[in-house]
Structures are given as C-alpha cells and as structure tokens.
C-alpha cells in the first residue's frame, strides 16, 4: 500500500506555467531570468496558500539552469538553502547564515537562500542581516517570503525587490480543482467545486486540503449536497426561499424557515451574514457590467438572474442596510434569535411599504418606482384688489353674485385626512409646557401657548376685601403653594421658585428675588394662579407680586471667592458667625 500524499504536495507546480492565478509575478520573474535583470534580494508577500514558497523554489531551480538543459543533467538542490524564520529567528541563526554565504557554489553559478516567514525575525536578527542583504556576494541570491509585510522593518524593504501575490479567484481555484479531480478519476459537480473554492478564501492550498477531506467523505463522486453537509455551509436555496417569502409578505413562513435553519444546527449570525451576501449578489446581477462579480456556478447564476429581475434595487439597498445593522448588533444582543426574526419581519414590511406609500405606485423590476402622475399644486389665490366704489344701479344689476370675503381657512382637525389635491401642512409638535426658553429670550410666545390673563385681572380690586396679614402668614402660604406644585409634578416651576426669598412691603406688595431672567419670565407666566391662591387664603385681593432679578445675574465673568461668600452670607447670616468664630480666611 502506497503512502498517501496530500494534493497540495502531489500537485505542487514545478514550472511557472503551472502556477495558478499569479501570472503577473511569474511572467516578471521569467523575463528577469532571460534578460539577466534578476535582483539579488527578492521579497514575496501575500496571503497564505497563494504560491509564494512554490515560486521561490521554481525560481531557485531555474536560476542555475541554462538553455542547454543543464537543469536535467545536474541536481542543484544543494545550492538551495531554506530557512524557517519562525523557528530560527535569533541573531545567532542569521550570523550562521552569513558565514555560509561567503562560500561560492561548487556546481552552478548561484547559491539561493529562501527565508520563509521572514517577518518572524527578531529586531537584532534584522539588524545583523542588513549589511549582507544590501551588499551580498555575487554568487548569493536571497528570496524572502512573508504573509505580513507591515511587520518587516523599512530598511529591509528598501533593499528588496517586492512582489505582491494576490488572492486566487474562485473561478481559477474551481478550474484547478476540476483538473485535479480529472487526474484522480473523481467525478465532481461544478457547484460543489465552487463551494470549496469559496470556502478556501483565495488560498489554493486550503482548497486542495478541503478537496482531500471531501474525497475521504464522499469517495469518487463529489456532490453539492455532500460538500455543504461536510463543510456546514448554508445552502443557497435557503436564501432564495427567504427572498421569495419576503416578496410574498409571508411573515409566518419567514419565522418557520428561520426555525428550520436553527434546527439544522446553523447559527443565526451565519444566516444574517449570508442573507446580506445574497442581497449583494442580487444587486450585482442588475447590471451586465457587474455580473462578473458573481462567483457561483452556472445553474446558481441562472437562479440569481431570475430572482434579481423580480426584486427592485431600492429594496436590495435598504435590505443590505437592515441586514448589516442586524449583523453589527448581533453579538451585543441578549436575544439574538429575536433580533434576526425582527430583521426578517422588517424586510418583509419594507418590501411592501413602497406599494402602499403612494396611491398608484408600483414596484418596478428595474428598481425604480412607477408613480401615478403627480398632482399639480393648487394655484395660489390672487391678491384681493381694493374694492372699487360701485353705483347702486350696478349693485342691483348683479344680485346673484355677492362678494365673498377672503377668510383664512381653519386648520383641519387632527383626525381628518388631507385631500390628495392639496397636501396638508405638517402640524406643529405639541409640547408638554407652553413655556419656551427661546421664545422667552426673544420676548415672544409659541403658537400653542395660552394667552396670559389681562393686566386688569392681575391688578388689585379696591372693591373686594383686603384684610391685613403678617410676613409669617405669607411665608406659610408660600410654602403651601410650593408643596402643591411639587405634588402636581410642576418640576420646572417648583425648582425655579423654591428657596426664593419673598418680602412683604407696603400696600400689600410682595417682592420676590429671582436669579435669572428666565425665572422671572416663567414666574410671570404662572403668577395668575399664585395670586388667586394667595388672595383667597388671605382674603386680601390687593396683594400683588413684584419679581426682580438679583444683581448677581447682571455680573459678567467669573465670581471671586469673596463675592461667593458674601452672597452665601446674605442667604444665611450664620455663616459669617462661623467664619469669625473659627477665624477662617476666604481664599
């Protein structure tokens, strides 16, 4: 029984023509060898499994070959030295390499040093390698390979000729797998090979490893179902069914389909990511120029084109936004399955909302809306010309056409719907309070404010009782009024009037000191209720309030500690006694 050799080793390219998907690199290297323009320090960089080490070995073998076919007559393997920098990354390993570089090759013209994973070298090893890399012996060529070019110090990069390897396309990988399957005598469905190529994510080595695993699972006949079952890939059919259910507004079917996906062992995050990719694929099918971005098999491509023709572009773009938002919020959600279900319901609602948005509008397969003809706005009424004096005889001649006075149309009630011919003006947002800071500063009122009581209602009435009262009675009633405000939830007015000093003066005039102009305006807005409360309780209808802003408001700029303390003493004189007793300084 022969030992099994994995496909990645068995079918490793031996010539540049066999390298898959890196024609820009192989052609450059071939021309450099032919024209004798090959640099002595090369850097191969790119993702894993795209052929960096393979190209380095092919290049090392071709450098010593000449047109006479000496490559077949001699073995130059002893002129090729490979160093794994991941395990030999110390400065001593590099010094040992430098010592070997000084000796010329016994057979052939060049000695080639391939250093794989060069980004793993330590800083000291890089520094020790700089001089040799800049001025190597004439017989030495260094080929460095790495997957992370950004980790290599700039002084090394500047001494190398850099070749960037790209990810291998899905089509190229699928064709190579088809050739490998043909040589192995294995029948493989095209859709199955495309799934393997997509799963490899641009790495041919990974694709060949997956291919070997699928062969072990299914034998000589690789089917699409075997691949998706073995790789735990969600079938395309689920996404096509989901889109059809969204178009049919079948919300119950969407929830049942998602439950079926979960019961099969798939994650909701995988499903929502795949649904976003499905919408993207439907979107690229809309334009023949972007159809090449669809990396699927022929039969699946036909299904995408068929469904794409029935789904508008507007929905696909909004669907991408919704699914991307669900993907972003998935990990932080406490109920992840509910998040996906809500996304599906929103997608169904989104698809059919456009049809109900305007009367007569329909979803167009090209992605635009086909609307009913736009209604022309109603013509503005002409300005009324000044009435012309008419003789009595003229008025008598036309009694059937009495002049109609121009009136401002009353706003429609909130429950009535606007006529389609004249769209109603947007109603202004109601506010919890009629007081507006902006309007207070401007000395204006909002439209939905109630007009304050007239000055006559607030003025004292000499014909009504006016019994005498004391400052203490006034303070008690003031506190009762504040407690009433607090119970009613008037937090803004309560916070503005609490801890405010009221002083009874002559002629039943009550002075109240406020801190800001905003507080004064707020007090004037609500003083009618306060006056009725105080006058009824004191049986004195000559009480008036005179609010004023304290001097502290008129000052501009920061206050000094002495000014702050003086204001606090005015509120509480005991603070001055405390300062004097403890002999404190204000700093």
mmCIF file of N, CA and C in Angstrom, residues 5 10 14 43 97 108 116 263 317 337 390 414 419 440 480 497 501 526 532 541 584:
data_model
loop_
_atom_site.group_PDB
_atom_site.id
_atom_site.type_symbol
_atom_site.label_atom_id
_atom_site.label_comp_id
_atom_site.label_asym_id
_atom_site.label_seq_id
_atom_site.Cartn_x
_atom_site.Cartn_y
_atom_site.Cartn_z
ATOM 1 N N UNK A 5 -0.202 10.900 -0.291
ATOM 2 C CA UNK A 5 0.402 12.230 -0.386
ATOM 3 C C UNK A 5 -0.715 13.234 -0.600
ATOM 4 N N UNK A 10 1.326 16.812 -3.817
ATOM 5 C CA UNK A 10 1.370 15.982 -5.021
ATOM 6 C C UNK A 10 1.258 16.810 -6.287
ATOM 7 N N UNK A 14 5.668 22.701 -10.743
ATOM 8 C CA UNK A 14 7.107 22.563 -10.964
ATOM 9 C C UNK A 14 7.637 23.574 -11.968
ATOM 10 N N UNK A 43 11.536 39.881 -2.320
ATOM 11 C CA UNK A 43 10.579 39.702 -1.227
ATOM 12 C C UNK A 43 9.237 39.312 -1.831
ATOM 13 N N UNK A 97 23.993 31.972 9.005
ATOM 14 C CA UNK A 97 23.657 32.072 7.587
ATOM 15 C C UNK A 97 24.656 32.963 6.851
ATOM 16 N N UNK A 108 27.197 25.035 -10.541
ATOM 17 C CA UNK A 108 26.253 26.094 -10.846
ATOM 18 C C UNK A 108 26.846 27.459 -10.560
ATOM 19 N N UNK A 116 11.693 31.742 4.734
ATOM 20 C CA UNK A 116 10.233 31.783 4.830
ATOM 21 C C UNK A 116 9.806 32.414 6.159
ATOM 22 N N UNK A 263 -32.762 24.633 13.613
ATOM 23 C CA UNK A 263 -32.856 23.206 13.947
ATOM 24 C C UNK A 263 -31.806 22.377 13.220
ATOM 25 N N UNK A 317 -30.998 47.659 -1.660
ATOM 26 C CA UNK A 317 -30.113 48.576 -0.933
ATOM 27 C C UNK A 317 -30.565 48.718 0.512
ATOM 28 N N UNK A 337 -31.726 35.470 18.517
ATOM 29 C CA UNK A 337 -32.688 34.927 17.556
ATOM 30 C C UNK A 337 -33.837 35.906 17.314
ATOM 31 N N UNK A 390 -68.953 101.174 -6.357
ATOM 32 C CA UNK A 390 -69.949 100.865 -7.379
ATOM 33 C C UNK A 390 -71.222 101.640 -7.115
ATOM 34 N N UNK A 414 -57.348 67.138 13.779
ATOM 35 C CA UNK A 414 -56.244 66.171 13.741
ATOM 36 C C UNK A 414 -56.628 64.836 13.143
ATOM 37 N N UNK A 419 -56.680 66.190 1.860
ATOM 38 C CA UNK A 419 -57.115 65.921 0.483
ATOM 39 C C UNK A 419 -55.912 65.660 -0.378
ATOM 40 N N UNK A 440 -38.886 82.905 25.290
ATOM 41 C CA UNK A 440 -38.775 83.790 26.442
ATOM 42 C C UNK A 440 -37.652 84.782 26.258
ATOM 43 N N UNK A 480 -46.940 76.394 51.240
ATOM 44 C CA UNK A 480 -48.048 75.529 50.801
ATOM 45 C C UNK A 480 -48.166 75.523 49.280
ATOM 46 N N UNK A 497 -38.806 78.407 41.816
ATOM 47 C CA UNK A 497 -39.322 79.246 42.911
ATOM 48 C C UNK A 497 -38.895 78.769 44.292
ATOM 49 N N UNK A 501 -36.527 84.109 48.269
ATOM 50 C CA UNK A 501 -36.901 84.994 49.389
ATOM 51 C C UNK A 501 -38.020 85.932 48.948
ATOM 52 N N UNK A 526 -46.978 82.271 35.198
ATOM 53 C CA UNK A 526 -47.809 81.482 36.112
ATOM 54 C C UNK A 526 -48.269 82.261 37.342
ATOM 55 N N UNK A 532 -54.348 84.112 42.726
ATOM 56 C CA UNK A 532 -55.660 83.652 43.161
ATOM 57 C C UNK A 532 -55.546 82.845 44.453
ATOM 58 N N UNK A 541 -57.557 90.948 48.302
ATOM 59 C CA UNK A 541 -57.493 90.965 46.845
ATOM 60 C C UNK A 541 -56.697 92.152 46.313
ATOM 61 N N UNK A 584 -11.551 81.970 60.063
ATOM 62 C CA UNK A 584 -11.269 81.415 58.741
ATOM 63 C C UNK A 584 -10.969 82.522 57.749
#
